[in-house]
Tab-separated table of N, CA and C in Angstrom:
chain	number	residue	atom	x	y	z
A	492	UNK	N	73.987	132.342	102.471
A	492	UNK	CA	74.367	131.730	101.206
A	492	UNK	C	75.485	130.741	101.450
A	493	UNK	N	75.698	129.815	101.026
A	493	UNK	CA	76.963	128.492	101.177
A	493	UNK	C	77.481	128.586	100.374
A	494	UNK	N	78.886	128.354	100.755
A	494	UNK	CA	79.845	128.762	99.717
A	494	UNK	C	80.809	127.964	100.504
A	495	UNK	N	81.619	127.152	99.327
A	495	UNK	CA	82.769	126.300	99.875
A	495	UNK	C	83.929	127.130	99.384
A	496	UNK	N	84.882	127.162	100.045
A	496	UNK	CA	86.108	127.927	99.367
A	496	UNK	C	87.302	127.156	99.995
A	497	UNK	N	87.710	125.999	98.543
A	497	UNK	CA	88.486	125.386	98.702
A	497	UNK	C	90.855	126.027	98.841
A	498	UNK	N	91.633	125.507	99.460
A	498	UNK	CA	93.192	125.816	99.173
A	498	UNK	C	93.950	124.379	99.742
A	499	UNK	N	94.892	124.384	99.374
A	499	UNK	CA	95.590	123.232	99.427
A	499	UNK	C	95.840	122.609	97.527
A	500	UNK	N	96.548	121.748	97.732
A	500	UNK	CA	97.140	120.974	96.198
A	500	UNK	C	98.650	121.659	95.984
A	501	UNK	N	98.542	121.276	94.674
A	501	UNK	CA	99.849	121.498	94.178
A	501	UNK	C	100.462	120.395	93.669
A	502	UNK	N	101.556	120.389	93.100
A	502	UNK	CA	102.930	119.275	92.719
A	502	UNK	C	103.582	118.616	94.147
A	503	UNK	N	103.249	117.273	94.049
A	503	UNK	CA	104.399	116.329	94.809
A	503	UNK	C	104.901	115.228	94.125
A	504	UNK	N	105.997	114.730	94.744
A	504	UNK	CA	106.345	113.465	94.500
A	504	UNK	C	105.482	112.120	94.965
A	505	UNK	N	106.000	111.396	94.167
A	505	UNK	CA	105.476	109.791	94.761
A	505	UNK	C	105.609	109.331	96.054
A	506	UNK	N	104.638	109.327	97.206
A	506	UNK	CA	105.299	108.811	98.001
A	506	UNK	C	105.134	110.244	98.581
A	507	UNK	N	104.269	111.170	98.533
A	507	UNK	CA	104.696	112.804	99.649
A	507	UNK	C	103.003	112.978	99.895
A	508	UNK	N	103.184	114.375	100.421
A	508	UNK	CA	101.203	114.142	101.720
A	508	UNK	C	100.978	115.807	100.949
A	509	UNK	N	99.454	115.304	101.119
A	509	UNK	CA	99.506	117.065	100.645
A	509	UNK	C	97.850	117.295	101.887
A	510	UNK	N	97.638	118.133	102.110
A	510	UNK	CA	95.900	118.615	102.835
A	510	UNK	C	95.547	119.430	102.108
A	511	UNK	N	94.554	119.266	101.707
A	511	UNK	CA	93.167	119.844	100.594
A	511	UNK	C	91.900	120.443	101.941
A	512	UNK	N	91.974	122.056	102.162
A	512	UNK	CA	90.842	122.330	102.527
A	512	UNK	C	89.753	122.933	102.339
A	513	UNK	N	88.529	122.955	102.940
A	513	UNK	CA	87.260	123.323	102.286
A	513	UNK	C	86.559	123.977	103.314
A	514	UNK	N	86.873	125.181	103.140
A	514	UNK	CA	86.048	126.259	104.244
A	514	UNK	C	84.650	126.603	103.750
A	515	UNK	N	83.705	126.157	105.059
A	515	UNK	CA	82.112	126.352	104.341
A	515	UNK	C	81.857	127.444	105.123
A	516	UNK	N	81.031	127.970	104.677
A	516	UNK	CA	79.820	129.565	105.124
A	516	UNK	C	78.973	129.417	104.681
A	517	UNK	N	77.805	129.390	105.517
A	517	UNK	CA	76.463	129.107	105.274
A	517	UNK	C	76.029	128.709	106.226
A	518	UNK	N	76.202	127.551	106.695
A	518	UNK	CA	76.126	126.671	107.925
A	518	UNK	C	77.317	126.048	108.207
A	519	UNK	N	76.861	125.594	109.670
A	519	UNK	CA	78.465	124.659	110.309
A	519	UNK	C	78.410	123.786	109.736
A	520	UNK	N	79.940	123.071	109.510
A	520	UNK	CA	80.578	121.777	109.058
A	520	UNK	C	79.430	120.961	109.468
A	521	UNK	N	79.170	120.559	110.724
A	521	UNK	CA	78.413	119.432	111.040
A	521	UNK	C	77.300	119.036	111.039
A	522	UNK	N	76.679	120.155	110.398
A	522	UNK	CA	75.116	119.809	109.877
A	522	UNK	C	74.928	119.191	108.889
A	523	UNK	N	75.711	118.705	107.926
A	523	UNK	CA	75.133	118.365	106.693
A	523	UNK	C	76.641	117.466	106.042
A	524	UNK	N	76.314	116.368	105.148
A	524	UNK	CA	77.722	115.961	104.793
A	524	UNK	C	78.072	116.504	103.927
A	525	UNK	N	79.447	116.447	103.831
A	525	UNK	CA	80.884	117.290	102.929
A	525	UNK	C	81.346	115.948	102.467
A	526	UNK	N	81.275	115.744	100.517
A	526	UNK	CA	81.996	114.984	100.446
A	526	UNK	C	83.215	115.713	99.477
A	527	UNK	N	84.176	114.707	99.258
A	527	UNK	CA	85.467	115.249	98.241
A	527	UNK	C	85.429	114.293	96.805
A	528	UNK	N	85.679	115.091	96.128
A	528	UNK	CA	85.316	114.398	94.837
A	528	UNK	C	86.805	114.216	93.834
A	529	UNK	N	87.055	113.885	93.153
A	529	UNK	CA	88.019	114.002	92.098
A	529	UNK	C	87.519	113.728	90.998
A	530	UNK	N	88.596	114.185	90.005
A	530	UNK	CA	88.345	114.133	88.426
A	530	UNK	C	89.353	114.190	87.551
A	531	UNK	N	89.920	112.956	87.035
A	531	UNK	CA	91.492	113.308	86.621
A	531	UNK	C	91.236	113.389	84.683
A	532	UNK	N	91.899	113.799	84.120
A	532	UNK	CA	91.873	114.151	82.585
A	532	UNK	C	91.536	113.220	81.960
A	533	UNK	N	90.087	113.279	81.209
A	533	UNK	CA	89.634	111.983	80.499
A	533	UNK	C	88.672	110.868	81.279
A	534	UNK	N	88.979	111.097	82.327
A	534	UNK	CA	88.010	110.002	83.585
A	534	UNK	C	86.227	111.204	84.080
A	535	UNK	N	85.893	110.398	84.350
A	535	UNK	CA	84.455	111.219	85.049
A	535	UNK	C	84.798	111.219	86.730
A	536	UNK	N	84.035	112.552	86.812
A	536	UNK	CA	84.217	112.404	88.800
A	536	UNK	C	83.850	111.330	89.530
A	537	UNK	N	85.132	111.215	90.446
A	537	UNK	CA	84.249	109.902	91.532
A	537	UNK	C	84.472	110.395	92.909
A	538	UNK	N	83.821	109.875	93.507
A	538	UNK	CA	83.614	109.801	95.085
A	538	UNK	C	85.082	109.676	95.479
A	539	UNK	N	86.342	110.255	96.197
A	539	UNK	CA	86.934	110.042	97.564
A	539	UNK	C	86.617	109.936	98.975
A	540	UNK	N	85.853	110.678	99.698
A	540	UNK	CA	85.737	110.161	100.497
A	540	UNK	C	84.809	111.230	100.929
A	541	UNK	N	83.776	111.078	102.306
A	541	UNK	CA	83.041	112.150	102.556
A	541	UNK	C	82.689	111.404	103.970
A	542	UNK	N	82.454	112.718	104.719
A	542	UNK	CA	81.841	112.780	106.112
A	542	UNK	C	80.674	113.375	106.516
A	543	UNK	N	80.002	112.538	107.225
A	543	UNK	CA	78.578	112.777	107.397
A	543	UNK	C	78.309	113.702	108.767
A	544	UNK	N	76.779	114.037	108.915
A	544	UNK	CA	76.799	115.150	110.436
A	544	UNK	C	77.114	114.432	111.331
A	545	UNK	N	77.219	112.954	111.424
A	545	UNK	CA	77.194	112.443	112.648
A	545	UNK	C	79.204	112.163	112.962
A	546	UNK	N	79.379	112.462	111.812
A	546	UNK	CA	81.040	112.260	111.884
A	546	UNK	C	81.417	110.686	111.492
A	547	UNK	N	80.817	110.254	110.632
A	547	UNK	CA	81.237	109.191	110.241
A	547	UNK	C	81.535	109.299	109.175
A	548	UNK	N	82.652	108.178	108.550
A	548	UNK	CA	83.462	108.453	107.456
A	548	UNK	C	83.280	107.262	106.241
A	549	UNK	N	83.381	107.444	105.662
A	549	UNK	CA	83.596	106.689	104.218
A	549	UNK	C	84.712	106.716	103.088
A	550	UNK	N	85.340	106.190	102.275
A	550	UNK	CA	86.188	106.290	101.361
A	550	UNK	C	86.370	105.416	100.337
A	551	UNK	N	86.707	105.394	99.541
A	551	UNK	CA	86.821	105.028	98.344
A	551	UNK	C	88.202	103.971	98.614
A	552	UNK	N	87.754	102.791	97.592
A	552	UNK	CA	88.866	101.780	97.943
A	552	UNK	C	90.292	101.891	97.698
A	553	UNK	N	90.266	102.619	96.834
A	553	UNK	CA	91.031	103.161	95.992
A	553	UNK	C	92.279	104.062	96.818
A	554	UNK	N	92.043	104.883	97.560
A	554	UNK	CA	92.691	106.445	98.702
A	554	UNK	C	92.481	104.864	100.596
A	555	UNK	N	91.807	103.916	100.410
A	555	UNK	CA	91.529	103.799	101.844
A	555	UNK	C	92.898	103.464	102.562
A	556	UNK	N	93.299	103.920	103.785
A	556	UNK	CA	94.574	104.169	104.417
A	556	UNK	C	95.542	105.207	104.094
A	557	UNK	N	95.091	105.941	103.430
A	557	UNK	CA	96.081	106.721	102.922
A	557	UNK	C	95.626	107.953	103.145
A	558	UNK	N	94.338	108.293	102.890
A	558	UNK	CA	93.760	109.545	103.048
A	558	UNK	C	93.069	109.541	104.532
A	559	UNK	N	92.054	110.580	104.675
A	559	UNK	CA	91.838	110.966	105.759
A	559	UNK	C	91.232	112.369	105.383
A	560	UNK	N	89.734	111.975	105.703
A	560	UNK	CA	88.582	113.360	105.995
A	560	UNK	C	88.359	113.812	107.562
A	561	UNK	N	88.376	114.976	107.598
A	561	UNK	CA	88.081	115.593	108.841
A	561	UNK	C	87.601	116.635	108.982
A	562	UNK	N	87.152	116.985	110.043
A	562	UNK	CA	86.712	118.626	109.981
A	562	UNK	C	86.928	119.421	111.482
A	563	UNK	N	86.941	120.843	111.034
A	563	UNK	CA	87.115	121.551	112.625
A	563	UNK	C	85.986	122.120	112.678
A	564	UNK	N	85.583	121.569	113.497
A	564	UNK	CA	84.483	123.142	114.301
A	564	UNK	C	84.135	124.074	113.609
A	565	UNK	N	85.437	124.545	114.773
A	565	UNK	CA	85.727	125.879	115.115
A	565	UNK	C	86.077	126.296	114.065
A	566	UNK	N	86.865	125.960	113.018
A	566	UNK	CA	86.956	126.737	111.925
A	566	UNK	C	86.398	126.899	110.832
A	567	UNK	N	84.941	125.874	110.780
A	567	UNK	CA	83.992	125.564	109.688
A	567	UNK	C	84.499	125.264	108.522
A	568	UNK	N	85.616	123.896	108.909
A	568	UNK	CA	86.663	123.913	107.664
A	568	UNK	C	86.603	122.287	107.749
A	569	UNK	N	86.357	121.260	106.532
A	569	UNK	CA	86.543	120.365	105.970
A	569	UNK	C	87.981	120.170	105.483
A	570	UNK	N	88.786	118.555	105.906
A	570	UNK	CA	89.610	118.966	105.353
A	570	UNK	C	89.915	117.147	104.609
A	571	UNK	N	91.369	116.867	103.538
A	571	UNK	CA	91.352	115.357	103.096
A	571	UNK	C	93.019	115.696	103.191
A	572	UNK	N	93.336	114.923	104.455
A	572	UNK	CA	94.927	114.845	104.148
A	572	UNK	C	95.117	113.468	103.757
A	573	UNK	N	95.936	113.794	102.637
A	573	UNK	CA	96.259	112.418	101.577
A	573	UNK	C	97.548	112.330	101.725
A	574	UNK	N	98.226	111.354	102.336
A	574	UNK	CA	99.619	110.747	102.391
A	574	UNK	C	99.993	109.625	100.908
A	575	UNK	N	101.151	109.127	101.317
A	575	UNK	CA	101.423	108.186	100.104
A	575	UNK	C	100.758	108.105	99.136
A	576	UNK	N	100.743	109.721	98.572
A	576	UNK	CA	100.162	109.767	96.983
A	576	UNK	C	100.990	109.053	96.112
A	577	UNK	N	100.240	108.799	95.265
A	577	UNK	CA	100.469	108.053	93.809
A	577	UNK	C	100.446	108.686	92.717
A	578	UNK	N	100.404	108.548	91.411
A	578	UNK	CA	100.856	109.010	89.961
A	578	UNK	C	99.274	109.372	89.819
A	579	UNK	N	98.547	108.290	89.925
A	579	UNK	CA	97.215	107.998	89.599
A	579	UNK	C	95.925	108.561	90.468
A	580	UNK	N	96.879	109.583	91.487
A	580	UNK	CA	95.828	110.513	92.487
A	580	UNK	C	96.071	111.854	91.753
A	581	UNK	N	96.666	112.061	90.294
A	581	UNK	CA	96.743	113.045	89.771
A	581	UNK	C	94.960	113.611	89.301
A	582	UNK	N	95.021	114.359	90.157
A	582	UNK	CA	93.238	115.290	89.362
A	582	UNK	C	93.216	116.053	89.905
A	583	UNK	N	91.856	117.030	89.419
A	583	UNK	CA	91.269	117.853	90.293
A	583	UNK	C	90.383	117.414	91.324
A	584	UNK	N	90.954	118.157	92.418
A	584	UNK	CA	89.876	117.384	93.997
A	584	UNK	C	89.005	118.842	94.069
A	585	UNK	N	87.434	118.183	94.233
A	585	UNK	CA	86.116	119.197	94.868
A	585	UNK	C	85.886	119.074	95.479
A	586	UNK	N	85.640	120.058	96.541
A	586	UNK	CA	85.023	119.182	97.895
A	586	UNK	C	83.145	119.547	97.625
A	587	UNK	N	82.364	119.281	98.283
A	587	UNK	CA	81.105	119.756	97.359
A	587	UNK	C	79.793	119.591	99.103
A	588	UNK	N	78.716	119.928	99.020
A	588	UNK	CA	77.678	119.533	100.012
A	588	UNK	C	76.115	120.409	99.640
A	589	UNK	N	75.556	119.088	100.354
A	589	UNK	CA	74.008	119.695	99.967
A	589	UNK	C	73.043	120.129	100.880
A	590	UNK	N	71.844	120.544	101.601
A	590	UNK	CA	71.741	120.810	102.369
A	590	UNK	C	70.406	120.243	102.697
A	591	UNK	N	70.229	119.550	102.064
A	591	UNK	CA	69.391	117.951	102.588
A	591	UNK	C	70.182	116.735	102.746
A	592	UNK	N	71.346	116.653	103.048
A	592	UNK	CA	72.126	115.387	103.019
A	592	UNK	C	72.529	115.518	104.440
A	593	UNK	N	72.339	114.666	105.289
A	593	UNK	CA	73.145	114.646	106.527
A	593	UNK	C	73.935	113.713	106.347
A	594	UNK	N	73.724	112.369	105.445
A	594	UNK	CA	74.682	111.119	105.122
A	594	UNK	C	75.096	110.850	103.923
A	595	UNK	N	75.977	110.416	103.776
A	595	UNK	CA	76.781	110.162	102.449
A	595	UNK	C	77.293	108.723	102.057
A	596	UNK	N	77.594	108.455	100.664
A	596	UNK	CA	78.868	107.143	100.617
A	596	UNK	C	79.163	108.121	99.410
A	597	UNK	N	80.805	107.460	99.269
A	597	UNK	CA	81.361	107.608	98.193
A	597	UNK	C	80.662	106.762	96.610
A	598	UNK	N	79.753	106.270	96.799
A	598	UNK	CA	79.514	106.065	95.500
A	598	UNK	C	77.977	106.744	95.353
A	599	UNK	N	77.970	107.601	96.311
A	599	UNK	CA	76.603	108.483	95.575
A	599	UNK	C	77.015	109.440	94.115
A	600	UNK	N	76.473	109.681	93.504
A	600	UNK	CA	76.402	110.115	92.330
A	600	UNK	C	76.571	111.647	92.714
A	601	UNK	N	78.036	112.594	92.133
A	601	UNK	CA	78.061	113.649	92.385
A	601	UNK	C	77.270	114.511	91.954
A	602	UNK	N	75.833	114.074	91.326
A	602	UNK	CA	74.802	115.168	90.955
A	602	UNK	C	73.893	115.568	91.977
A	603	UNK	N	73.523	114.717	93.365
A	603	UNK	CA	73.121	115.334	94.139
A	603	UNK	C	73.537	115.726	94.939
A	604	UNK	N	74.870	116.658	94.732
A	604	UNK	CA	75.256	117.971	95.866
A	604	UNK	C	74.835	119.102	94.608
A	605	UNK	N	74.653	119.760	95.626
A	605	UNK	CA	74.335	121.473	94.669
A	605	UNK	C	75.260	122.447	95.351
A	606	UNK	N	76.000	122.112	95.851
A	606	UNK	CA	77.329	123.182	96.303
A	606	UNK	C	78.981	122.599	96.327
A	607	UNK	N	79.754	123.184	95.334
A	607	UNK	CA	80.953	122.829	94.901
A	607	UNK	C	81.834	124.040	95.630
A	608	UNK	N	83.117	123.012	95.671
A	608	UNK	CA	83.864	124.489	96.018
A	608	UNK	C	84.429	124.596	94.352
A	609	UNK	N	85.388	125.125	94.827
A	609	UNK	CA	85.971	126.090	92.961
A	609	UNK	C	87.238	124.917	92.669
A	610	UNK	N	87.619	123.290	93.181
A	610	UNK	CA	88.295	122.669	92.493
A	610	UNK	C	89.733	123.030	92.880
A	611	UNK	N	90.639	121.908	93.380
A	611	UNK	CA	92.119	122.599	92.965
A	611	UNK	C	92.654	121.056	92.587
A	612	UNK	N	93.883	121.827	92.038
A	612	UNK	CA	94.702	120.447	91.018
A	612	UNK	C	95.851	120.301	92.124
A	613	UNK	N	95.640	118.687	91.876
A	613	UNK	CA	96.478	117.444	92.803
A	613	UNK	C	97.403	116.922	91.919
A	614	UNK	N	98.388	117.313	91.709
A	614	UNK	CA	99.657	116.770	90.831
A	614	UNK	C	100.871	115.839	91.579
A	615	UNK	N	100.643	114.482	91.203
A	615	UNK	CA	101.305	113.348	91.795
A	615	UNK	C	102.635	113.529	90.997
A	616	UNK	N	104.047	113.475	90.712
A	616	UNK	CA	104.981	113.138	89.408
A	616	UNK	C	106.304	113.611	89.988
A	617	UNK	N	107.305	112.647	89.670
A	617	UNK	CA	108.635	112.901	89.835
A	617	UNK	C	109.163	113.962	88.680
């Protein structure tokens, strides 16, 4: 059974790093792409960034240089370390994957993943 089980987030300042991770079970990280999603109050989900089986990356114009998708192995763990957050990276981040997808972009439509993790809140604010 696949199951993402997301930790990481919390409250930072403007200008501070936080890592958002996404431990999968089911299959390894590298079979299939993991993307990360957000959703801030009032907006619809969009694409951040996602990595494909072959390990290639994508991101949203929006996070590009700042963030950073990766994954371990060994620990079957997806991860998005986001530096020089902003006010406006305030949401909830999902990380999500499907198991016909080996490739991804950030502007695929988050209806074709069928596996979410459980969401955690990214609070940007002085």
């Amino acid at each position: 059974q696949v199951q993402l089980v997301q930790s990481g987030g919390g409250l930072v300042q403007p200008g501070g790093s936080l890592r958002l991770s996404c431990a999968v079970s089911g299959f390894t990280v590298d079979s299939y792409a993991i993307g990360w999603f957000r959703q801030a109050p009032g907006k619809e989900r969009e694409g951040v960034s996602c990595i494909r089986s072959d390990g290639n990356t994508d991101y949203a114009d929006a996070v590009k240089g700042r963030f950073t998708i990766s994954r371990d192995n060994a620990k079957n763990t997806v991860y998005l370390e986001m530096n020089n957050l902003k006010p406006e990276d305030t949401a909830i981040y999902s990380c999500a994957t499907d198991r016909f997808l080996t490739t991804c972009t950030v502007v695929a439509p988050p209806g074709i993943y069928d596996y979410w993790g459980q969401g955690t809140q990214v609070t940007v604010s002085s």
